[in-house]
Every structure is written in structure tokens, then in C-alpha cells.
Short mmCIF file of C-alpha atoms in Angstrom, two decimals:
data_model
loop_
_atom_site.label_atom_id
_atom_site.label_comp_id
_atom_site.label_asym_id
_atom_site.label_seq_id
_atom_site.Cartn_x
_atom_site.Cartn_y
_atom_site.Cartn_z
CA MET I 1 117.53 7.39 -173.64
CA GLY I 2 121.12 7.47 -172.48
CA LYS I 3 122.34 5.59 -169.47
CA ILE I 4 124.66 6.31 -166.57
CA VAL I 5 126.77 3.16 -166.44
CA GLY I 6 128.89 3.95 -163.41
CA GLY I 7 129.91 6.52 -160.84
CA PHE I 8 133.25 7.15 -159.22
CA ALA I 9 134.88 9.69 -156.97
CA THR I 10 138.50 10.34 -156.19
CA SER I 11 140.83 12.86 -154.66
CA HIS I 12 142.54 14.93 -157.32
CA VAL I 13 146.19 15.50 -156.46
CA LEU I 14 149.35 13.43 -156.94
CA PHE I 15 152.58 14.47 -155.27
CA SER I 16 156.03 13.06 -154.57
CA ARG I 17 156.45 9.48 -153.30
CA ALA I 18 159.56 10.40 -151.33
CA GLY I 19 159.39 9.19 -147.76
CA HIS I 20 156.00 7.45 -148.04
CA GLU I 21 156.32 5.29 -151.12
CA VAL I 22 153.91 2.54 -150.03
CA GLN I 23 151.07 4.96 -149.28
CA ALA I 24 151.68 6.99 -152.43
CA ASP I 25 151.71 3.87 -154.58
CA ALA I 26 148.45 2.72 -152.99
CA VAL I 27 146.86 6.04 -153.94
CA PHE I 28 148.15 5.84 -157.49
CA ALA I 29 147.01 2.22 -157.78
CA GLY I 30 143.56 3.32 -156.59
CA MET I 31 143.38 5.92 -159.35
CA GLU I 32 144.59 3.35 -161.89
CA GLU I 33 141.83 1.01 -160.70
CA ILE I 34 139.26 3.74 -161.34
CA GLY I 35 140.72 4.13 -164.82
CA ARG I 36 140.51 0.38 -165.48
CA ARG I 37 136.91 0.25 -164.28
CA ILE I 38 135.95 3.20 -166.45
CA ASP I 39 137.59 1.51 -169.46
CA ALA I 40 135.66 -1.67 -168.73
CA LEU I 41 132.38 0.26 -168.84
CA SER I 42 133.16 1.60 -172.35
CA PRO I 43 131.53 4.96 -171.76
CA ASP I 44 130.92 7.37 -174.62
CA ILE I 45 131.28 10.38 -172.30
CA VAL I 46 132.70 11.00 -168.84
CA VAL I 47 131.26 13.89 -166.87
CA ILE I 48 133.93 15.06 -164.43
CA VAL I 49 132.64 17.09 -161.50
CA SER I 50 135.47 19.04 -159.94
CA ASN I 51 136.70 22.52 -159.15
CA ASP I 52 139.35 24.91 -160.33
CA HIS I 53 142.16 26.24 -158.14
CA MET I 54 142.50 29.92 -159.04
CA ILE I 55 143.71 29.15 -162.57
CA ASN I 56 140.56 29.61 -164.68
CA PHE I 57 138.28 31.01 -161.97
CA ASN I 58 139.81 33.19 -159.30
CA THR I 59 138.91 36.09 -157.04
CA GLN I 60 138.11 38.08 -160.20
CA PHE I 61 135.23 35.78 -161.12
CA GLN I 62 133.42 32.86 -159.52
CA ALA I 63 130.14 31.16 -160.39
CA PRO I 64 128.34 28.43 -158.44
CA PHE I 65 128.25 25.90 -161.30
CA VAL I 66 129.97 26.12 -164.68
CA VAL I 67 129.75 23.60 -167.52
CA GLY I 68 132.42 23.24 -170.19
CA ILE I 69 130.87 23.52 -173.65
CA GLY I 70 134.18 23.48 -175.52
CA ALA I 71 135.06 21.20 -178.42
CA SER I 72 138.32 20.23 -176.73
CA TYR I 73 140.48 21.01 -173.74
CA THR I 74 144.11 20.94 -172.74
CA ALA I 75 145.65 20.65 -169.32
CA PHE I 76 147.19 23.78 -167.85
CA GLY I 77 150.19 21.74 -166.76
CA ASP I 78 150.38 22.51 -163.04
CA LEU I 79 151.85 19.82 -160.75
CA GLY I 80 153.84 18.51 -163.71
CA ILE I 81 150.69 17.18 -165.38
CA PRO I 82 151.24 16.37 -169.07
CA ASN I 83 149.62 18.96 -171.33
CA ASP I 84 150.90 17.87 -174.71
CA TYR I 85 147.61 16.41 -175.94
CA SER I 86 144.03 17.60 -176.11
CA ILE I 87 140.99 16.03 -174.54
CA PRO I 88 137.81 16.14 -176.61
CA GLY I 89 134.77 17.81 -175.13
CA GLU I 90 131.14 17.04 -175.97
CA ALA I 91 129.53 20.38 -176.72
CA ASP I 92 126.13 18.96 -177.69
CA PHE I 93 125.81 16.98 -174.47
CA ALA I 94 127.08 19.92 -172.42
CA GLN I 95 124.78 22.55 -173.94
CA GLY I 96 121.84 20.19 -173.67
CA PHE I 97 122.60 19.69 -169.99
CA VAL I 98 122.76 23.45 -169.43
CA ASP I 99 119.37 23.84 -171.12
CA HIS I 100 117.82 20.99 -169.13
CA ALA I 101 119.27 22.31 -165.88
CA SER I 102 117.74 25.70 -166.64
CA ALA I 103 114.34 24.06 -167.10
CA CYS I 104 114.91 22.44 -163.69
CA ASP I 105 115.69 25.78 -162.01
CA TYR I 106 119.48 25.51 -162.12
CA ASP I 107 121.04 28.36 -164.08
CA MET I 108 124.51 27.21 -165.05
CA GLY I 109 127.45 29.21 -166.28
CA VAL I 110 129.26 28.00 -169.37
CA VAL I 111 132.90 28.11 -170.39
CA ARG I 112 134.68 27.15 -173.60
CA ALA I 113 138.39 27.76 -173.49
CA VAL I 114 139.04 26.39 -170.03
CA ARG I 115 142.45 24.82 -169.42
CA PHE I 116 142.22 22.02 -166.89
CA ASP I 117 144.27 22.55 -163.76
CA HIS I 118 144.95 19.51 -161.57
CA GLY I 119 141.41 19.44 -160.23
CA MET I 120 140.05 18.42 -163.63
CA ALA I 121 143.28 17.15 -165.22
CA ILE I 122 144.24 14.48 -162.66
CA PRO I 123 140.90 12.66 -162.93
CA ALA I 124 141.03 13.12 -166.71
CA LEU I 125 144.40 11.32 -166.81
CA PHE I 126 142.57 8.18 -165.71
CA ALA I 127 139.09 8.79 -167.14
CA SER I 128 140.32 9.81 -170.59
CA PRO I 129 143.99 8.85 -170.88
CA GLN I 130 145.62 10.68 -173.78
CA GLY I 131 142.19 12.14 -174.55
CA VAL I 132 140.81 8.76 -175.59
CA ARG I 133 137.19 9.72 -174.86
CA PRO I 134 135.16 12.93 -174.52
CA VAL I 135 134.95 14.64 -171.17
CA VAL I 136 132.34 17.14 -170.02
CA PRO I 137 133.69 19.24 -167.16
CA LEU I 138 131.26 20.43 -164.51
CA TYR I 139 132.88 22.96 -162.21
CA THR I 140 131.66 23.82 -158.74
CA ASN I 141 132.68 26.87 -156.76
CA VAL I 142 134.29 25.77 -153.51
CA ASP I 143 136.45 28.83 -153.05
CA MET I 144 134.18 31.71 -152.19
CA ARG I 145 130.96 32.33 -150.35
CA PRO I 146 128.38 31.07 -150.97
CA VAL I 147 129.39 27.50 -151.79
CA PRO I 148 126.42 25.52 -153.16
CA SER I 149 124.87 23.40 -150.41
CA ALA I 150 125.26 19.63 -150.31
CA LYS I 151 121.49 19.26 -150.82
CA ARG I 152 121.56 21.48 -153.87
CA CYS I 153 124.51 19.58 -155.27
CA TYR I 154 122.80 16.23 -154.75
CA ARG I 155 119.73 17.53 -156.53
CA LEU I 156 121.88 18.80 -159.41
CA GLY I 157 123.24 15.27 -159.75
CA GLN I 158 119.65 14.07 -160.05
CA VAL I 159 119.02 16.69 -162.73
CA LEU I 160 122.05 15.38 -164.63
CA ALA I 161 120.71 11.82 -164.43
CA ASP I 162 117.28 13.00 -165.57
CA TYR I 163 118.85 14.79 -168.54
CA ILE I 164 120.77 11.71 -169.64
CA GLU I 165 117.72 9.49 -169.29
CA LYS I 166 115.27 11.79 -171.07
CA HIS I 167 117.29 13.70 -173.62
CA ARG I 168 120.29 11.70 -174.72
CA PRO I 169 120.43 9.24 -177.61
CA ALA I 170 119.57 5.62 -177.03
CA ASP I 171 122.48 3.52 -175.86
CA GLU I 172 124.69 6.47 -174.98
CA ARG I 173 126.83 5.40 -172.04
CA VAL I 174 127.90 7.99 -169.46
CA VAL I 175 130.20 7.76 -166.45
CA VAL I 176 130.10 10.42 -163.74
CA LEU I 177 133.31 11.05 -161.83
CA GLY I 178 133.42 13.38 -158.84
CA ALA I 179 136.85 14.69 -157.90
CA GLY I 180 138.43 16.41 -154.91
CA GLY I 181 138.81 16.05 -151.17
CA MET I 182 139.22 14.44 -148.77
CA SER I 183 140.14 16.45 -145.65
CA HIS I 184 142.70 19.16 -146.25
CA TRP I 185 143.41 22.70 -145.23
CA VAL I 186 144.93 25.01 -147.85
CA GLY I 187 146.76 28.24 -147.10
CA VAL I 188 145.38 28.47 -143.58
CA GLU I 189 146.92 27.88 -140.18
CA ARG I 190 145.81 24.25 -140.06
CA GLN I 191 147.49 23.41 -143.41
CA GLY I 192 148.98 19.92 -143.26
CA ASP I 193 146.32 18.44 -141.01
CA VAL I 194 144.24 15.41 -142.04
CA ASN I 195 141.03 14.36 -140.28
CA GLU I 196 141.16 10.63 -140.89
CA GLU I 197 138.23 9.93 -138.60
CA PHE I 198 135.94 12.23 -140.55
CA ASP I 199 137.26 10.96 -143.91
CA ARG I 200 136.49 7.38 -142.88
CA TRP I 201 133.07 8.38 -141.60
CA LEU I 202 132.34 9.94 -144.99
CA LEU I 203 133.47 6.78 -146.80
CA GLU I 204 131.20 4.71 -144.55
CA ARG I 205 128.28 6.99 -145.41
CA PHE I 206 128.96 6.52 -149.13
CA GLU I 207 129.26 2.74 -148.61
CA ALA I 208 125.91 2.75 -146.82
CA GLY I 209 124.30 4.87 -149.54
CA ASP I 210 123.38 7.28 -146.76
CA ALA I 211 122.56 10.30 -148.90
CA ASP I 212 120.55 11.84 -146.05
CA ALA I 213 123.58 12.04 -143.77
CA LEU I 214 125.77 13.44 -146.53
CA THR I 215 123.29 16.01 -147.78
CA GLY I 216 122.48 16.92 -144.19
CA LEU I 217 125.97 18.35 -143.77
CA SER I 218 126.20 22.12 -143.99
CA ILE I 219 129.14 23.68 -145.81
CA GLN I 220 130.20 25.11 -142.44
CA ASP I 221 130.18 21.59 -140.90
CA ILE I 222 132.22 20.20 -143.76
CA GLU I 223 134.73 23.03 -143.60
CA ALA I 224 135.09 22.80 -139.83
CA ARG I 225 135.74 19.07 -139.92
CA SER I 226 137.63 18.60 -143.16
CA GLY I 227 139.02 22.00 -144.07
CA ASN I 228 138.53 24.57 -146.77
CA GLY I 229 139.81 21.93 -149.21
CA GLY I 230 137.52 19.24 -147.80
CA VAL I 231 134.55 21.24 -149.10
CA GLU I 232 135.35 19.60 -152.45
CA LEU I 233 133.16 16.83 -151.03
CA ILE I 234 130.29 18.51 -152.86
CA ASN I 235 131.76 17.17 -156.11
CA TRP I 236 131.34 13.63 -154.79
CA ILE I 237 127.79 14.46 -153.70
CA ILE I 238 126.79 15.61 -157.20
CA MET I 239 128.05 12.25 -158.47
CA LEU I 240 126.09 10.47 -155.74
CA GLY I 241 122.94 12.30 -156.77
CA ALA I 242 123.48 11.27 -160.39
CA LEU I 243 123.79 7.65 -159.25
CA GLY I 244 120.54 7.86 -157.28
CA GLY I 245 122.23 7.61 -153.89
CA ALA I 246 123.36 4.03 -154.52
CA LYS I 247 125.85 2.30 -152.25
CA ALA I 248 129.53 2.78 -153.00
CA LYS I 249 132.60 0.61 -152.54
CA THR I 250 135.76 2.22 -151.22
CA LEU I 251 138.64 1.61 -153.62
CA TYR I 252 141.37 3.30 -151.63
CA TYR I 253 142.00 5.51 -148.64
CA GLU I 254 145.25 6.88 -147.30
CA PRO I 255 145.63 9.66 -144.73
CA MET I 256 148.47 11.32 -146.63
CA GLU I 257 149.73 13.70 -143.97
CA SER I 258 152.91 14.36 -145.91
CA TRP I 259 150.71 15.47 -148.84
CA TRP I 260 148.63 17.60 -146.43
CA THR I 261 145.45 15.71 -147.44
CA GLY I 262 143.34 12.65 -146.94
CA MET I 263 143.19 10.74 -150.24
CA GLY I 264 140.28 8.47 -151.11
CA GLY I 265 138.36 6.93 -153.96
CA ILE I 266 135.04 5.12 -154.38
CA ALA I 267 133.06 3.33 -157.05
CA ILE I 268 129.31 2.96 -157.53
CA GLU I 269 127.82 0.38 -159.87
CA ALA I 270 124.91 1.68 -161.87
CA MET G 1 136.51 29.79 -140.52
CA VAL G 2 134.10 30.45 -143.32
CA LYS G 3 134.82 30.60 -147.00
CA PRO G 4 136.09 34.03 -147.93
CA LEU G 5 134.36 36.60 -150.00
CA THR G 6 136.62 38.66 -152.18
CA GLU G 7 138.37 40.81 -149.58
CA PRO G 8 138.22 44.32 -151.00
CA ARG G 9 141.32 45.35 -149.08
CA ALA G 10 143.41 42.53 -150.56
CA PHE G 11 142.03 42.32 -154.08
CA HIS G 12 145.08 44.00 -155.62
CA ILE G 13 147.31 41.47 -153.83
CA ASN G 14 145.10 38.61 -154.98
CA GLN G 15 145.44 39.93 -158.52
CA MET G 16 149.22 39.84 -158.25
CA LEU G 17 149.21 36.29 -156.85
CA GLN G 18 146.66 34.84 -159.25
CA SER G 19 148.55 36.21 -162.25
CA ILE G 20 151.72 34.29 -161.32
CA PRO G 21 150.74 31.09 -163.22
CA HIS G 22 149.65 33.07 -166.28
CA ASP G 23 152.00 36.01 -166.68
CA PRO G 24 155.73 35.30 -166.99
CA THR G 25 156.50 38.97 -166.39
CA VAL G 26 154.90 38.70 -162.95
CA ALA G 27 156.43 35.33 -162.10
CA GLY G 28 159.85 36.36 -163.40
CA GLY G 29 159.56 39.79 -161.87
CA ILE G 30 158.91 38.45 -158.39
CA MET G 31 162.15 36.49 -158.65
CA THR G 32 164.32 39.21 -160.16
CA ASP G 33 162.79 42.61 -159.35
CA PRO G 34 159.95 42.13 -156.87
CA GLU G 35 159.67 45.81 -155.98
CA ALA G 36 158.71 46.59 -159.58
CA VAL G 37 155.94 43.97 -159.37
CA TYR G 38 154.73 45.38 -156.04
CA ASP G 39 154.67 48.82 -157.72
CA ARG G 40 152.70 47.46 -160.65
CA PHE G 41 149.99 46.00 -158.40
CA GLY G 42 150.00 48.93 -155.97
CA LEU G 43 151.16 47.19 -152.81
CA SER G 44 151.75 49.53 -149.90
CA GLU G 45 154.96 49.47 -147.90
CA ALA G 46 153.22 47.51 -145.14
CA GLU G 47 151.90 44.99 -147.68
CA ARG G 48 155.38 44.39 -149.11
CA ALA G 49 157.06 43.51 -145.84
CA PRO G 50 155.58 39.98 -145.46
CA PHE G 51 156.58 39.11 -149.03
CA ARG G 52 160.11 40.44 -148.47
CA SER G 53 160.55 38.31 -145.36
CA GLY G 54 158.62 35.31 -146.73
CA ASP G 55 156.49 35.12 -143.58
CA ALA G 56 153.51 33.00 -144.65
CA ALA G 57 151.41 33.88 -141.60
CA ALA G 58 151.96 37.58 -142.21
CA ILE G 59 151.06 37.18 -145.90
CA ARG G 60 147.82 35.43 -144.91
CA ALA G 61 147.10 38.23 -142.47
CA LEU G 62 146.98 40.67 -145.39
CA GLY G 63 143.56 39.17 -146.20
CA ILE G 64 144.53 37.31 -149.35
CA HIS G 65 142.47 34.34 -150.49
CA PRO G 66 144.01 31.31 -148.72
CA HIS G 67 144.48 29.39 -151.97
CA LEU G 68 146.59 32.20 -153.38
CA LEU G 69 149.46 31.57 -151.00
CA MET G 70 150.18 28.48 -153.10
CA PRO G 71 151.25 30.09 -156.40
CA TRP G 72 153.65 32.32 -154.48
CA THR G 73 155.06 29.36 -152.52
CA LEU G 74 155.41 27.24 -155.67
CA LEU G 75 157.25 30.11 -157.36
CA THR G 76 159.60 30.98 -154.55
CA ASN G 77 160.20 27.62 -152.84
CA GLU G 78 161.94 25.08 -155.04
CA ARG G 79 161.69 22.31 -152.44
CA VAL G 80 157.89 22.63 -152.20
CA ARG G 81 157.64 22.92 -155.98
CA GLY G 82 159.55 19.67 -156.38
CA PHE G 83 157.46 17.88 -153.77
CA LEU G 84 154.03 19.04 -154.95
CA ALA G 85 154.31 17.45 -158.38
CA ILE G 86 153.51 14.05 -159.86
CA ASP G 87 156.28 11.63 -158.93
CA PRO G 88 158.41 10.56 -161.93
CA ALA G 89 157.66 6.90 -161.12
CA HIS G 90 153.94 7.59 -161.36
CA PHE G 91 154.31 9.84 -164.37
CA ALA G 92 156.00 6.98 -166.21
CA ARG G 93 152.98 4.76 -165.47
CA LEU G 94 150.48 7.14 -167.04
CA PRO G 95 149.10 5.67 -170.26
CA GLY G 96 151.24 6.70 -173.20
CA LYS G 97 154.02 7.94 -170.93
CA GLY G 98 156.62 5.23 -170.93
CA ASN G 99 155.52 1.70 -170.14
#
């Protein structure tokens, strides 16, 4: 049986420091800390739960959940993200997860030649720097109706944990990293707003291990309080489900109004 | 505000916007000969006006997917493009990228 050795979640953008250097450096340091902690856990595989931003999946095609079954990936290169190296995938793990999820009533889409936009590539910079370890991307649809519910996402995280425990080789070590959020509004009138109060309430719920409160949120609630971008919270909730709803520690939080987003990160010890 | 479905009335505009990161002839065309790009994607006269004036609110009102304003802004607004990118100081701290 494999083992989940740690869970993390982080926002997944990095922008200019100009005019708010201290805050921006605190965010970057928070992401570096996640990278250090992942390194210290020596995982064999990192499952990154995130979403695309109209690069691989757009209004032409969307699916609720999509798993990367490719042998390797490259970054698309948006936001100036380096794309001059490849990141290994783990096709056997990924296909096995898709099969197990199907047996657990989750029918997943699969993708091979996906090119990571910032949603997957920023967390990968820290989880698998220079492609040092395999990554399995798990994409959620947060862009079009219907977005998978928080409850369903939490349960999918449990299915992932069950898969690793029952079907993976002994001593295989897996980290789960959820990416996205926190509050932000994209391409709508409220763009630029940050709901720090709601972001901090969410972090408190993760710190308390209060899965009931988090999974009790409807997508409409989340969108009303933290924006169409804040719906990326479901990526954190899948991670939480995989970690059995355990209590988190907040590693960083900055209400980055000049970046048009709340930025936060958490860690959960397995 | 609820998450959008694909808006049938704006799908051709969405297709133009979502091809910007992938198709240099679209990205380049918008900068050098936008009318030819609008022709290619079948934008009506009324649908072209907000792009000509750069009025973000009017572009949104066409029914495009909200996220698809971003590729157009990144293409046409150098200041935003420069700001919404990893800072060089942070880039240099990425493993294998300098230090």
C-alpha cells in the first residue's frame, strides 16, 4: 500500500513585486516553504489538483474532472513561467486512479498532451522544480456550469486516498497539492476586489479541520463571497478530502489587492 | 453571478479570444490588421466596436466568457502584460534559475 505523506494548498499566481515588495516576497517565501516541505517528505509522486485557464480547456470543451495520463509535460509559458524543461508524469498511477475512480462512481476524463498553464505550472515550480519528480495533474472545471460541488470534490479526495492505500505499491510516497484561490474576481465588474475576511475564515476552517463547514458551502456561496476565481477553493477541498479532513497550518496569507487576489497557502501533516 | 454556460451568441468571439495564446496569426493579426481577424471569426459590426475602442465593460457585455477578456488584455496592454508576470527577482530564485 502506498501512503499520502503530506498535503498542501496554495494560490497559483505570481506577479510583479513593484509597489508591494514586502507582501510579494512573503507570498513567494510561502511557496518556497511549501517546496522545502515537499522536498523534506521525499515523495515519489505529487498529485497537483488545479484548473486550467482557457489554454487547454476552454469554451470549446470542458469536463468536470480530468486526469493527466501523459508520460511528461511542459509548461505553456504564460506569466513568464519557464518552459524549457519537461516534468515527468506518472501514467501508471494516473490510469490506475482513473480506473479506481470509475469503480467508485467518478467517471474521469483523461488527457495526455496537456501543457501546464500557470494553474498547474506555478505549483509545479515548487513541487517538482526542474521536473525533479513525477507529477500527476488532476484538473477541475471551475469555469463553466456546473462546477463540481464541494462535497463531491471532498469525496473525490477520499477516493484518491483510498486508491493510494489499496492499489499502489508498498512504500510509495505521495503528496497532494491543491492549487488556486483565494478570493478573486476575473473579467467581471468586481475584478480587483479581495475578500480578506472570507479568505481568513476559510483558513480558520482548514486550521480547525472543519470539513463540514467547507463542504457545506455551495458553489454559489463561494462565488458570491470570493469571486469566480475563488471557486478554485474546490481544489483545496479535494486535497483536504485526500488528507482525511485533518487540521492544517497556515503558511502564508496576503490580501494582494494589487494582484487582484487573496494569496494563501496551508500545510497538512499526514 | 453564476458561472457561465457557453453563451451561444458569443461563441465565435470566445473562439477568437481563446485562440490568441495559440495562434500567432490571430495574436499578430489583432495588433496589425484586426478587421481581418474580426472577418475571420465572423464578428458583426456591433461586436467589433467594443474591441476598436478597447472598452472592457462593453466587451464583457457581448457575452464572452469572463476569463477570455484576459488574453485580449495581455495582448493589447503592455503595462498589464508586464505586471502580470513572475517578477525577475522571484524568477531568479526559482531552483536552477540563477542562485
